[in-house]
Every structure is written in structure tokens, then in C-alpha cells.
Coordinates of C-alpha atoms in Angstrom, one line a residue:
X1 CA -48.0 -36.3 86.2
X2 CA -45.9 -35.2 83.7
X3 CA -42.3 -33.3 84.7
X4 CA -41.1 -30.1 84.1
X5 CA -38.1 -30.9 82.2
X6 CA -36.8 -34.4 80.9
X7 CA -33.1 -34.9 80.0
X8 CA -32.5 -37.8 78.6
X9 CA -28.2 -38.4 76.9
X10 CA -27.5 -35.1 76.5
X11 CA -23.7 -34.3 75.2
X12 CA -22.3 -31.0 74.1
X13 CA -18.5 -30.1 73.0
X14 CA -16.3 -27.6 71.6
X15 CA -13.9 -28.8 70.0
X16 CA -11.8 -31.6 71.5
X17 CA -13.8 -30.2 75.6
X18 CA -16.2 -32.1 76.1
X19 CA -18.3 -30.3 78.2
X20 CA -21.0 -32.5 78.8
X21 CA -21.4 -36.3 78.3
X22 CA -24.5 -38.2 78.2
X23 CA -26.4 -36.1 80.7
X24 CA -29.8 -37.7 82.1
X25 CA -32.1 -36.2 84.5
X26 CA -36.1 -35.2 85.3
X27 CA -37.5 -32.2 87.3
X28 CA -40.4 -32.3 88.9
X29 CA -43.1 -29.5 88.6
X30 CA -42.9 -27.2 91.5
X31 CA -39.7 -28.8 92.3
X32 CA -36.9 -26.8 93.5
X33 CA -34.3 -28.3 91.7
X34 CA -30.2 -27.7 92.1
X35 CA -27.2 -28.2 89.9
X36 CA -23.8 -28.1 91.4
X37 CA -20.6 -28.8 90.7
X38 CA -16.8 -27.3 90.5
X39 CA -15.9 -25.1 87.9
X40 CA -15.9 -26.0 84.4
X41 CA -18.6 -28.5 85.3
X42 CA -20.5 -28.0 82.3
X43 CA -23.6 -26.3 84.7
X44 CA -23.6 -23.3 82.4
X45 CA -23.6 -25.4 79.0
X46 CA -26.4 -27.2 80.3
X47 CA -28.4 -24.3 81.4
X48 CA -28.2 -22.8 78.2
X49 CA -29.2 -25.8 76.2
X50 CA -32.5 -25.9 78.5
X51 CA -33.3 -22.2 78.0
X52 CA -32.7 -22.6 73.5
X53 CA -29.5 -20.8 73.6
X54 CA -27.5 -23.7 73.1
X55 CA -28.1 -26.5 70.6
X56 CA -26.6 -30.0 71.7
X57 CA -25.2 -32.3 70.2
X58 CA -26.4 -35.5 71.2
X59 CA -29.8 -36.6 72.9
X60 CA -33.0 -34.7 74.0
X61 CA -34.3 -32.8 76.3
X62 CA -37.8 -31.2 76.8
X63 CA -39.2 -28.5 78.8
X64 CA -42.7 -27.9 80.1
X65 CA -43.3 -30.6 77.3
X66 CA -41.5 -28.9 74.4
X67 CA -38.5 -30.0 72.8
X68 CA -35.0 -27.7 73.2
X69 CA -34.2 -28.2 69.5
X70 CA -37.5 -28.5 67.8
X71 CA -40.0 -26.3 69.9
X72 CA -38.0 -23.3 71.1
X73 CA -40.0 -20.5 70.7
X74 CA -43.0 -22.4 72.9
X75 CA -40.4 -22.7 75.8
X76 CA -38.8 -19.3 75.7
X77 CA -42.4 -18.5 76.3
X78 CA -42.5 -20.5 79.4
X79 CA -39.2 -20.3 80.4
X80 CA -37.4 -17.7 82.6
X81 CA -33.3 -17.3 83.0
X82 CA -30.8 -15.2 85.5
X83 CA -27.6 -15.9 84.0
X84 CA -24.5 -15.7 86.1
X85 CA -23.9 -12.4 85.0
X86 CA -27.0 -10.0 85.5
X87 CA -28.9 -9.5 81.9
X88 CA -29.9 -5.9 82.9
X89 CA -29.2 -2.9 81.0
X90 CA -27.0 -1.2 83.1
X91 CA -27.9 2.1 81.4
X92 CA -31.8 2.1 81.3
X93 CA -33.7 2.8 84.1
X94 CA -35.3 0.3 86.7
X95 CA -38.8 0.5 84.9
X96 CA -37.0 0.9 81.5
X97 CA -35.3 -2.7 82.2
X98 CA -39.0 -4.4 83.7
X99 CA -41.0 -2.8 80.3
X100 CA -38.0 -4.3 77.8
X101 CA -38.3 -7.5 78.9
X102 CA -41.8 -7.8 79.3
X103 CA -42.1 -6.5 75.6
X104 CA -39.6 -8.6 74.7
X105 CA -42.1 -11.6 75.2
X106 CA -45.0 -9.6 74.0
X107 CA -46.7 -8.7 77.6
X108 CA -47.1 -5.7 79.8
X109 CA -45.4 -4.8 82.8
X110 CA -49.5 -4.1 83.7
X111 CA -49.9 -7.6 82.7
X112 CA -47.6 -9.6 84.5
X113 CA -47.6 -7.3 87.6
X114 CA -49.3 -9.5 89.6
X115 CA -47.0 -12.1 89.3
X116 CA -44.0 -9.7 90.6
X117 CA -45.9 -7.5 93.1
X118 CA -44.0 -9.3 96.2
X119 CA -40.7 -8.3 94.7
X120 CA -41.2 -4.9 92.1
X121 CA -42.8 -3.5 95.6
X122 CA -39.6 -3.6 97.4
X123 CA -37.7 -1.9 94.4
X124 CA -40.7 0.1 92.3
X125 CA -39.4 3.7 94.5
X126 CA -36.1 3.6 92.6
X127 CA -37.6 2.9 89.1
X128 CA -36.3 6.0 87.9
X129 CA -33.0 5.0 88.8
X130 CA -30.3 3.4 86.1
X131 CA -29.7 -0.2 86.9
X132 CA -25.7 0.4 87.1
X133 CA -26.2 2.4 90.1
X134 CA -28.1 -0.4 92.1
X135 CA -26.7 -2.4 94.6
X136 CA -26.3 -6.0 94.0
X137 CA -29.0 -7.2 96.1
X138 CA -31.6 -4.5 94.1
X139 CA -30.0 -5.3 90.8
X140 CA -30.6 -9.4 92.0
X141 CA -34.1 -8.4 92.6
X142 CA -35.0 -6.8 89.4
X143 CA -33.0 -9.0 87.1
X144 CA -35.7 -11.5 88.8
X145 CA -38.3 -9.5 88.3
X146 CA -37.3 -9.1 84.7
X147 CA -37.8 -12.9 84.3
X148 CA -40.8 -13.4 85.7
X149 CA -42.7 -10.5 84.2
X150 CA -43.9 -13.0 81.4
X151 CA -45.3 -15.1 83.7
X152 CA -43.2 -18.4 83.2
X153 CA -43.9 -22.0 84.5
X154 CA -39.8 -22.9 84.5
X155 CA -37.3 -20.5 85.9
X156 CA -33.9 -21.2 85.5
X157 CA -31.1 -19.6 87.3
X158 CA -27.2 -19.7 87.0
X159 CA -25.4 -18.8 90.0
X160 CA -27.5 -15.7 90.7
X161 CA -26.2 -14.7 93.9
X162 CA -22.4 -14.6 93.2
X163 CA -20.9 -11.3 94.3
X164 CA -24.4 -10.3 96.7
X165 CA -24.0 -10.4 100.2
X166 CA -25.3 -12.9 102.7
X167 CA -28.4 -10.9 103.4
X168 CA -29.2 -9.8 100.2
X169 CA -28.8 -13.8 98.9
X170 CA -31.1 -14.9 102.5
X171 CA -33.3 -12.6 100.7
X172 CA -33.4 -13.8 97.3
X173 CA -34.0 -17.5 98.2
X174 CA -37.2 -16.2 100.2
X175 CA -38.9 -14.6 97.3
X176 CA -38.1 -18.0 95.6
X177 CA -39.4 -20.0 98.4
X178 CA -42.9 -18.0 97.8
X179 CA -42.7 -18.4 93.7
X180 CA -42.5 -22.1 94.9
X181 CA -46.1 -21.8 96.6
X182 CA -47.6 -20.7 93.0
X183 CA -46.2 -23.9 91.3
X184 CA -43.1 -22.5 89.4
X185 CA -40.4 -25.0 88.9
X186 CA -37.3 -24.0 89.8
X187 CA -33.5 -25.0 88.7
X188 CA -30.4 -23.4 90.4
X189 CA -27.1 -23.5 90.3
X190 CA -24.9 -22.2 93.1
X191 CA -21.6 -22.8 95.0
X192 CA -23.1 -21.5 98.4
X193 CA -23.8 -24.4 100.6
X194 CA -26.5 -22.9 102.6
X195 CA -28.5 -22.5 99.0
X196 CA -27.6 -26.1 98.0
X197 CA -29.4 -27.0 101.3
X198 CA -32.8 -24.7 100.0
X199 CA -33.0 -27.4 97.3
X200 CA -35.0 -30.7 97.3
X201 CA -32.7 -32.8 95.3
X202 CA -29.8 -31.8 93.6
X203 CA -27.3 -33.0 91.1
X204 CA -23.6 -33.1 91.1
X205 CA -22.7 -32.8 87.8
X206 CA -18.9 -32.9 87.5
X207 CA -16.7 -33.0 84.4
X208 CA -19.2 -33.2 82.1
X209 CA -21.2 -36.0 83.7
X210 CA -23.8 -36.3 86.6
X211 CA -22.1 -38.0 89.4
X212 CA -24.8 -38.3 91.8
X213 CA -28.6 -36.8 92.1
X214 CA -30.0 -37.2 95.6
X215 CA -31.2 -34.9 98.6
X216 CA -28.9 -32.1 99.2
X217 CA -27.7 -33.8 102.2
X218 CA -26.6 -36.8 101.2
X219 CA -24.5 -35.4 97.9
X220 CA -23.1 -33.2 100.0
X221 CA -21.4 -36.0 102.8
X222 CA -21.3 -38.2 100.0
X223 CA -18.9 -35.5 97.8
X224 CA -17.8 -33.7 101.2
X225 CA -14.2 -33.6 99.4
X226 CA -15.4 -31.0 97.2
X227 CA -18.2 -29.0 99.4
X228 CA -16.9 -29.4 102.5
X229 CA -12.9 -29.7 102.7
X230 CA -11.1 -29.7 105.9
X231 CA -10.6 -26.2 107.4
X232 CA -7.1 -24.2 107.5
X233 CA -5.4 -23.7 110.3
X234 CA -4.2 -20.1 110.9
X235 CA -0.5 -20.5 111.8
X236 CA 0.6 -18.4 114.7
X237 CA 4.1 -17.6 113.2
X238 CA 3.2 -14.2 112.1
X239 CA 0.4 -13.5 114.7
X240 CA 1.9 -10.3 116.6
X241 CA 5.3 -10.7 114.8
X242 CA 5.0 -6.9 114.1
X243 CA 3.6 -3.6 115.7
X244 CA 4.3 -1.8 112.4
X245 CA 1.6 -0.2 110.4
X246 CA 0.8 -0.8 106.5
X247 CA -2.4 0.8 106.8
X248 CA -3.6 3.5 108.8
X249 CA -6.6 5.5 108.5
X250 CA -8.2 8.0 110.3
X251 CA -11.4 10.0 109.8
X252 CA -11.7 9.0 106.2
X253 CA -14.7 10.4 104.4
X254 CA -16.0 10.4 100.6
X255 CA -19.5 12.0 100.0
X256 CA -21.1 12.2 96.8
X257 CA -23.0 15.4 96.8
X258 CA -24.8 15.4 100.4
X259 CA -24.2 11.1 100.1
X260 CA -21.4 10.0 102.5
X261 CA -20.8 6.8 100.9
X262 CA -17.7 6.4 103.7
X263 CA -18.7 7.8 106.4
X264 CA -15.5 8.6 108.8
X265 CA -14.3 5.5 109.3
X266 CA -11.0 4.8 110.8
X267 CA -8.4 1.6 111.5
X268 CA -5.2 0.5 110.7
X269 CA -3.5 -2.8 109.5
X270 CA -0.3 -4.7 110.7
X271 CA 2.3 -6.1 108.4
X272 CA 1.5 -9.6 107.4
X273 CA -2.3 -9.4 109.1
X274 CA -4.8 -10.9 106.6
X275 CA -7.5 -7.8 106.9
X276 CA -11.2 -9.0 105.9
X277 CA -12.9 -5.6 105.0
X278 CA -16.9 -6.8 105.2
X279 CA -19.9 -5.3 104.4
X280 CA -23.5 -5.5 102.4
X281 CA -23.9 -4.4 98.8
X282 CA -24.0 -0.2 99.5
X283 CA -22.0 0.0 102.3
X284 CA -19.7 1.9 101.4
X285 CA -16.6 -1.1 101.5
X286 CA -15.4 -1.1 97.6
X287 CA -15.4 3.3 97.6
X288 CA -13.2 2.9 100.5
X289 CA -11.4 0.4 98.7
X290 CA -10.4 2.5 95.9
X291 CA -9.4 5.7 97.9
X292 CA -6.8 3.0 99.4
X293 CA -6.0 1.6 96.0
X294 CA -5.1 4.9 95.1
X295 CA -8.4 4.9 92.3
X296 CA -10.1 7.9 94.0
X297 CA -9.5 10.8 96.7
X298 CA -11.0 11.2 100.0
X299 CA -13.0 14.5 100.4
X300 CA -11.8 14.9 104.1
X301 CA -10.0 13.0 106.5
X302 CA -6.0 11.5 106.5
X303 CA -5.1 8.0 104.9
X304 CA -1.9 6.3 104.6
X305 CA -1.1 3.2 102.6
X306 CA 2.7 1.6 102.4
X307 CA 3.6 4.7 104.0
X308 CA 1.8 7.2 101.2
X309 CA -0.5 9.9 101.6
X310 CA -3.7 8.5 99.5
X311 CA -4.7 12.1 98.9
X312 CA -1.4 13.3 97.7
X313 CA 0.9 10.0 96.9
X314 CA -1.9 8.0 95.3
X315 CA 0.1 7.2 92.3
X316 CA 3.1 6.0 94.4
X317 CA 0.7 3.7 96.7
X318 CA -0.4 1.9 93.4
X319 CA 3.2 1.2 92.8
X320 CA 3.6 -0.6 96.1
X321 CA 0.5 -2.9 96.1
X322 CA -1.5 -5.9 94.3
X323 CA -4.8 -5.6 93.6
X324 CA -7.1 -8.3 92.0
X325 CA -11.0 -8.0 91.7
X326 CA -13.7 -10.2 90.9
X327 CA -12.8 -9.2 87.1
X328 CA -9.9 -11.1 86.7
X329 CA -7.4 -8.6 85.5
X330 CA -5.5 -11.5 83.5
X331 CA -5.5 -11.0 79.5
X332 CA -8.1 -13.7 78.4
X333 CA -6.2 -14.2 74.9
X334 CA -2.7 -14.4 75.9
X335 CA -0.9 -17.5 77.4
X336 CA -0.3 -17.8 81.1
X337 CA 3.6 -16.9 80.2
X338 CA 2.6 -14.2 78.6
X339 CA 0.2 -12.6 80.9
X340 CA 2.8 -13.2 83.9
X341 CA 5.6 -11.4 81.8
X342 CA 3.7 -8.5 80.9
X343 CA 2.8 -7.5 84.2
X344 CA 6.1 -8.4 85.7
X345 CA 6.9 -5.7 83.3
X346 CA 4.1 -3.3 84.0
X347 CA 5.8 -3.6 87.8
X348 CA 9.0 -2.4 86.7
X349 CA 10.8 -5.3 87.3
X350 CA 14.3 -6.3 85.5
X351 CA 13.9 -9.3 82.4
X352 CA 16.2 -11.4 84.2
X353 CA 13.9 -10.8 87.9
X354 CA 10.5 -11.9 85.7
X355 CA 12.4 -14.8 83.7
X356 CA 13.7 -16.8 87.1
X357 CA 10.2 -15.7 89.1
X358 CA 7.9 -16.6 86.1
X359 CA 9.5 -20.2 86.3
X360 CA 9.6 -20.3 90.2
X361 CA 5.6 -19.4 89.5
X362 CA 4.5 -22.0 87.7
X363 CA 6.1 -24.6 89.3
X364 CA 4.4 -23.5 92.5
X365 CA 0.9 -23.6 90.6
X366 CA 1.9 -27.0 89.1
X367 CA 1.3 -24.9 85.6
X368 CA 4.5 -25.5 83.7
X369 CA 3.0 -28.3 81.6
X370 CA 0.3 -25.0 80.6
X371 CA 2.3 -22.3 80.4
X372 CA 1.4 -22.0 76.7
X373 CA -2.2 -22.0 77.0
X374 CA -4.2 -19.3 76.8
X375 CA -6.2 -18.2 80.1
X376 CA -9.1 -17.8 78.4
X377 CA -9.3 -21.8 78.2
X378 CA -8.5 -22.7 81.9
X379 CA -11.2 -23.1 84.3
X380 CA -12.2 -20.3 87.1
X381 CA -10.4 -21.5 89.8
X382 CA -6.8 -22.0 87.7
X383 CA -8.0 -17.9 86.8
X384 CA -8.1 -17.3 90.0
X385 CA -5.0 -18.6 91.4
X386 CA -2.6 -17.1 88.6
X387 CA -4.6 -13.9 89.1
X388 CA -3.3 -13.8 92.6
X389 CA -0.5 -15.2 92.1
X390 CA 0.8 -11.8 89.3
X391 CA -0.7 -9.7 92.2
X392 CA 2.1 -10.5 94.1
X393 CA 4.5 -11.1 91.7
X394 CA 6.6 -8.1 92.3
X395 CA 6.6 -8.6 95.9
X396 CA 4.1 -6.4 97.0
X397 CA 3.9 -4.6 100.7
X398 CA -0.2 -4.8 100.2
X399 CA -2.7 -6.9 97.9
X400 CA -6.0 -5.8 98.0
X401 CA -8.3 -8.8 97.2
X402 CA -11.9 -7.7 95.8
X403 CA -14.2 -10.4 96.4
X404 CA -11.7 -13.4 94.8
X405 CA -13.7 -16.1 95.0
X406 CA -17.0 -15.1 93.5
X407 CA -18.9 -18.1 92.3
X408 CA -16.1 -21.0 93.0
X409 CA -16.9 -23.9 94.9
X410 CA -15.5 -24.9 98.0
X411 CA -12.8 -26.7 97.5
X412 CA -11.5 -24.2 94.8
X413 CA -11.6 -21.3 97.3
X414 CA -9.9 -23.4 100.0
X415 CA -6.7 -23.8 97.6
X416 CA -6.6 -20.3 96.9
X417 CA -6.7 -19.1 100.8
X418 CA -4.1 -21.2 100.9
X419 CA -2.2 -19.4 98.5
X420 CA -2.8 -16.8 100.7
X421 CA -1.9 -17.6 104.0
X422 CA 1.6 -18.5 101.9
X423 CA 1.7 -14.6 100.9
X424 CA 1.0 -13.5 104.4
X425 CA 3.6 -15.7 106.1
X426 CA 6.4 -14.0 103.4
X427 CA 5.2 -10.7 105.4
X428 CA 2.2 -9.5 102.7
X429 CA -0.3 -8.1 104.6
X430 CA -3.6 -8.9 102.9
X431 CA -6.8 -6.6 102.8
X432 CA -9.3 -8.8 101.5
X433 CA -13.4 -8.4 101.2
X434 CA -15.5 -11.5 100.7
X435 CA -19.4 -12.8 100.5
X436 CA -18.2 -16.1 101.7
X437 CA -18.6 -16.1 105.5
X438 CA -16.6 -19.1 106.3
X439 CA -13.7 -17.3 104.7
X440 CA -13.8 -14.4 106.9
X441 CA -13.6 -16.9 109.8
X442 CA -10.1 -17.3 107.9
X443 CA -8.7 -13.7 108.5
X444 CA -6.7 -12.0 111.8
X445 CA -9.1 -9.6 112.0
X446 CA -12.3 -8.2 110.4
X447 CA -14.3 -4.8 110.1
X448 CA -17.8 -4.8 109.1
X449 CA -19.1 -1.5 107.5
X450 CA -22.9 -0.7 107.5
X451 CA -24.7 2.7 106.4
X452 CA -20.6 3.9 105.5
X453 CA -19.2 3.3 108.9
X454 CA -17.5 0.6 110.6
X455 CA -19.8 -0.9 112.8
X456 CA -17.4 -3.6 114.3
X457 CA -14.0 -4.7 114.4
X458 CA -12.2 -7.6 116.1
X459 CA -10.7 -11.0 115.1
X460 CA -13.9 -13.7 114.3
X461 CA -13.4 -15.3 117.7
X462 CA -14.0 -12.0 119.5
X463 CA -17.0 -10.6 117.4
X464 CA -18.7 -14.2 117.4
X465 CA -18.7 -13.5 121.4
X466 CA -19.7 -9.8 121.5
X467 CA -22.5 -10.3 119.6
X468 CA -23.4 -13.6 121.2
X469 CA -23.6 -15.3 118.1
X470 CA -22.9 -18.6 116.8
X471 CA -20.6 -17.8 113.6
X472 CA -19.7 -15.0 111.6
X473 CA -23.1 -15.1 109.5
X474 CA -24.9 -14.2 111.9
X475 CA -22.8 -11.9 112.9
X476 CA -22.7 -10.5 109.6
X477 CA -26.4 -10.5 109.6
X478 CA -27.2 -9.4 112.8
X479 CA -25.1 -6.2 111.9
X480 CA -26.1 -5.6 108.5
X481 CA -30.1 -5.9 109.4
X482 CA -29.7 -2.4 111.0
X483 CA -29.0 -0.7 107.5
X484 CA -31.1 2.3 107.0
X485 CA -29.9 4.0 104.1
X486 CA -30.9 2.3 100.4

């Protein structure tokens, strides 16, 4: 029988990056297929040479039959494709999205309903609602929808689940589990572990070239150096070092209309405690975030960060912190000198202060030899670091990490907690969130918000045994299964 998709030599650059090298592979039809690999890998380049947006530059590759380069407008017909970043209009409406995309390969939503029914029904209440006021696990669902409304043989998706929570991602693979039971073949890429492990075979692709293709388990002991580096240790140092407060909160509430998206919640934070602030897409954790960030005002209750009132000192508070998102707040088309001056100036510090720390930085980062290049050309997880790194540049009493590590692999992520256990142990206290479990087995302490409140709180050690569970995700989603509200 034949395969779904052939690769045979496939090489693509830009410029003097190669970013992939005589690729070779075959797919299986109905084969749930993964492609992994660190950032940079050349996953993406790939993926969008198999779905016609990408010409190569070398070899061949076909699909469903059909060549990339010669035959594209037979495989975008048979073809569907979840980019990293959801293709949704983030302005239409639910049903607005679903009927674009179904026109846009000449077919009905009435057509190809059928072949969405088991998802669409779990979303098709909200169609009236924009898609920029879903929550990631509904927006997941009907980017998904949106590519399968045409009916497709192939789907192809890149990193899908980056930035959903553990629930919402169980979830996903599910419905895909079931679109593997009609015969759809299907090619992934993630940097969760437990979704490598939903795949049959899967290929490390690394640097441009396939390393290894193989069952999931065996390229994951064989390459355990990259998806499964050694823990950290959590240095006792700092633990209980300090009784003083950097956060405090107390009754804290923001409704929208007669919508409590927080939902009198209160806690407080120690000096130099790394804080993991959980919760599933709609919870309610990033609007609490910004009340403490200083980016929006409770409606009732009292709130205190580095000692200022976040109803009436909010513009003081973002003064004394560091914040970083998933959004890298670096400047994509200036230099990594560059983007660490400006914001040592945008901090207030002296010319002198940002000249000696700048140097001290990339030393640290091993970056001096790339000072000069523009962050735009380094790969995600350098991004990362140096994000962090000019988040605390001015010595901050707070950083507020936003989900850091979305969509970097392992090993990655563990270099940059390590970065952070370094800021906590110079007295930072850290308030992070994260969809990576096995980084909130990293933190002091953890609260886990469902429905707007805080429905437990406690160091991972202690919730793991009040719930009687084995690690924090299942903690995470034995807790965020009781979520009512949508």
C-alpha cells in the first residue's frame, strides 16, 4: 500500500542557515506520525514544505501521491494544517471562522459537518462568539475544526497545544485519537513528552537533519539528553530565609459585567519564593496577573505588590517588577546589545550601571561572541533566556513570568529554570504560571485557580498528598475537571 507522504533528500536554506539537510522519511496512512526536536530544528520549515507553503530547495517529497512542487493545488485539497500560532480570525465569529475556511476550499460547513460533528458539538453554543474571546482549549478546538471542515486525508499540525493547558491538550489528542479510527494520517510536532508518547513512530529531527526515526520510546531513552535531562534540585538556602511579604492579597475581585473573572481570591508571597500561579485556559490566572502587574484595577478587594496599593500605586508597582510573557517583549530587529540597553534605560538606570551589567550579562549567557546579532535570528530558547535575563536586569523585587516556556523542548526549559533558581537565590521572588507540569514540581509553592478562585494551595509535595495523587498532573487535572463555568 502506498504511503501518505514520501520524503525523499529534502534541503531548504536561507541564506547561509541551513535549515534542513537531506531530509528522508515515509508516513504511513492512518499513521500517527511525530516530528520532534529542539528549537530551530527545522520542524516548522519542513511542515510548511509539506503543506505548499514552502518550496525546497533540493529533493522531493509527495503527499497523498502528489508532488509539493508540481501538484499543489491537489494536496492543499487533501491536506489540513494547525500552525503553531492559531490561523483563526480573531475578529470573526466562531461560525464566521468554520464558513471561511470551508469556502476557502470550495465546501460547506453543511458539507463537511459530518466530519466535525464530534468536535463543532462541543463548541457550536458559542458560535456567535469572536474567536479572540475563546479560551485556548475552545480556540484549539475550532482552529481544528477549521481544518478538517474540507474533509482532508493528511492533517498536519505544528505544535498545536503550546500555551493550552494540560486538560485542554488531554483533550485535543482524544479527538485526534478518534480522526485516527476514520483513516486520517496524522503528523505532529510537539515538545510535550506525554504527546510524543501518543505517537507511533516519531522522528528526531535536529539541526536540520533526522537523527533517529523509531518508536517514541526508544528516541526518547536513546536522546534522553534532550527530552529527559536530569531534574534540579531546589536548594534549601532561601527556603524560610524570610517572613517578609512581596505579595499580599486579600479578597481580590475583577468582574466583567455580572462575570467574576477573579473571584475573591486571596494569598501572599515571601521574598525569594518561586510562586507557580496555575490554572486552565479561563480561570481567571492571567486577569489576576495584570491587576498585580499593575495593567488593570480590581473592582473590590485590597492588593499589595512591592509594598504598593495595586488600586492606587499601580504605576509605581510596574516600576519595581519584571515581567516577561509568552510574547517575548525583546525587539526582533535590534541586536541583543541593543535590546538590553534600551531597556536598561526604559528602567531608569544610569549609562555607566547598563554599560558594566550589559557585559556582566552576556558573559553569564555565554553571548558575547553574539552580542551584535539581531534577536530575531537566534533560536527560541536563546529568546527566551535574554528575555529573562532584561526582566531582571534592573534588579527587580518581583518578575512575573507568563507562561516562559511555551513550546521549548526539555532541555531548553531546564536551562532557563535554572536561570531562575539563580534569580531567586539573589532574593527575586518569582511569580511564575506554566502549562508544563513538571515545572511546577520546580516551585516553593503553587496555587491552582478554577472557575476564578483558588482551589488549592501548598508546596507540590503537599498537594500531591492531599489529593492522593501521583504528581502534579493529576493534581492539576483532578482540580481543573470540576470547572463549571465556560
Amino acid at each position: 500500500m502506498m504511503n501518505a507522504i514520501e520524503v525523499n533528500n529534502l534541503s531548504k536554506s536561507y541564506g547561509k542557515v541551513q535549515a534542513l539537510k537531506d531530509v528522508s522519511f515515509s508516513v504511513g496512512r492512518g499513521e500517527v506520525f511525530g516530528i520532534i526536536g529542539p528549537d530551530g530544528a527545522g520542524k516548522t520549515s519542513l511542515f510548511r514544505i509539506l503543506c505548499t507553503l514552502l518550496l525546497p530547495d533540493k529533493g522531493t517529497a509527495t503527499v497523498d501521491g502528489f508532488d509539493v512542487v508540481s501538484q499543489m493545488s491537489d494536496i492543499r485539497q487533501r491536506v489540513g494544517y494547525m500552525p503553531g500560532k492559531f490561523s483563526l480570525y480573531q475578529d470573526l465569529t466562531v461560525e464566521e471562522n468554520l464558513k471561511f475556511f470551508a469556502t476557502l476550499f470550495g465546501t460547506t460547513i453543511e458539507e463537511g459537518y459530518d466530519s466535525i460533528k464530534a468536535i463543532y458539538s462541543q463548541i457550536e453554543r458559542f458560535k456567535d462568539r469572536k474567536a479572540g474571546a475563546l479560551s485556548g482549549g475552545m480556540k484549539q478546538k475550532l482552529a481544528l475544526c477549521c481544518a478538517l471542515v474540507h474533509q482532508p486525508s493528511v492533517l498536519f499540525l505544528d505544535e498545536p497545544t503550546t500555551g493550552v493547558d494540560p486538560v485542554s491538550r488531554k483533550e485535543l489528542w482524544e479527538m485526534l485519537a478518534s480522526l485516527k479510527e476514520r483513516n486520517i494520517t496524522i503528523v505532529a510536532s510537539t515538545p510535550y513528552i506525554d504527546e510524543v508518547k501518543r505517537c507511533e513512530r516519531v522522528a528526531f529531527l535536529n539541526n536540520g537533519e533526522i537523527q533517529g526515526i523509531d518508536t517514541p520510546e526508544v528516541i526518547l531513552e536513546r536522546f534522553k539528553d534532550v527530552f529527559n535531562p536530569k531534574g534540579i534540585e531546589n536548594s534549601d538556602n532561601r527556603k524560610d530565609a524570610t517572613t517578609e511579604n512581596v505579595i499580599e492579597v486579600e479578597h481580590l475581585v475583577k468582574a466583567f459585567g455580572n462575570f467574576r473573572a477573579v473571584d475573591d481570591i486571596s494569598f501572599s508571597v515571601k521574598k525569594g519564593e518561586i510562586f507557580g500561579f496555575l490554572g486552565a485556559n479561563g480561570a481567571g490566572k492571567t486577569t489576576a496577573m495584570h491587576i498585580l502587574t499593575g495593567l488593570n484595577q480590581p473592582t473590590s478587594g485590597k492588593g499589595r505588590v512591592a509594598g504598593f496599593d495595586v488600586t492606587t500605586e499601580y504605576e509605581q508597582i510596574k516600576k519595581h517588577i519584571g515581567y516577561m510573557s509568552q510574547k517575548f517583549a525583546l525587539y526582533g530587529d535590534l541586536t541583543v546589545k541593543e535590546n538590553i540597553r534600551l531597556f536598561g534605560g526604559i528602567y531608569g538606570m544610569k549609562d555607566k550601571e547598563i554599560k558594566r551589567k550589559t557585559d556582566e550579562l552576556l558573559e553569564r549567557l555565554n553571548f558575547l561572541e553574539h552580542k551584535d546579532s539581531v534577536v530575531d535570528s537566534l533560536p527560541l530558547g536563546w529568546k527566551q533566556k535574554l528575555a529573562f535575563s532584561v526582566s531582571i536586569f534592573h534588579e527587580p523585587e518581583v518578575v512575573f513570568l507568563d507562561e516562559p516556556t511555551g513550546g521549548v523542548d526539555p532541555k531548553t526549559r531546564r536551562q532557563f529554570w535554572e536561570l531562575i533558581y539563580d534569580a531567586a537565590e539573589r532574593g527575586i521572588t518569582v511569580f511564575v504560571t506554566t502549562h508544563y507540569m513538571d515545572e511546577a514540581e520546580y516551585c516553593d509553592r503553587i496555587s491552582i485557580m478554577v472557575d476564578g478562585k483558588i482551589s488549592a494551595m501548598g508546596s507540590p509535595d503537599e498537594l500531591k498528598e492531599r489529593f492522593n495523587q501521583p504528581d502534579m498532573d493529576h493534581v492539576f487535572t483532578y482540580l481543573a475537571r470540576k470547572a463549571v463555568r465556560e
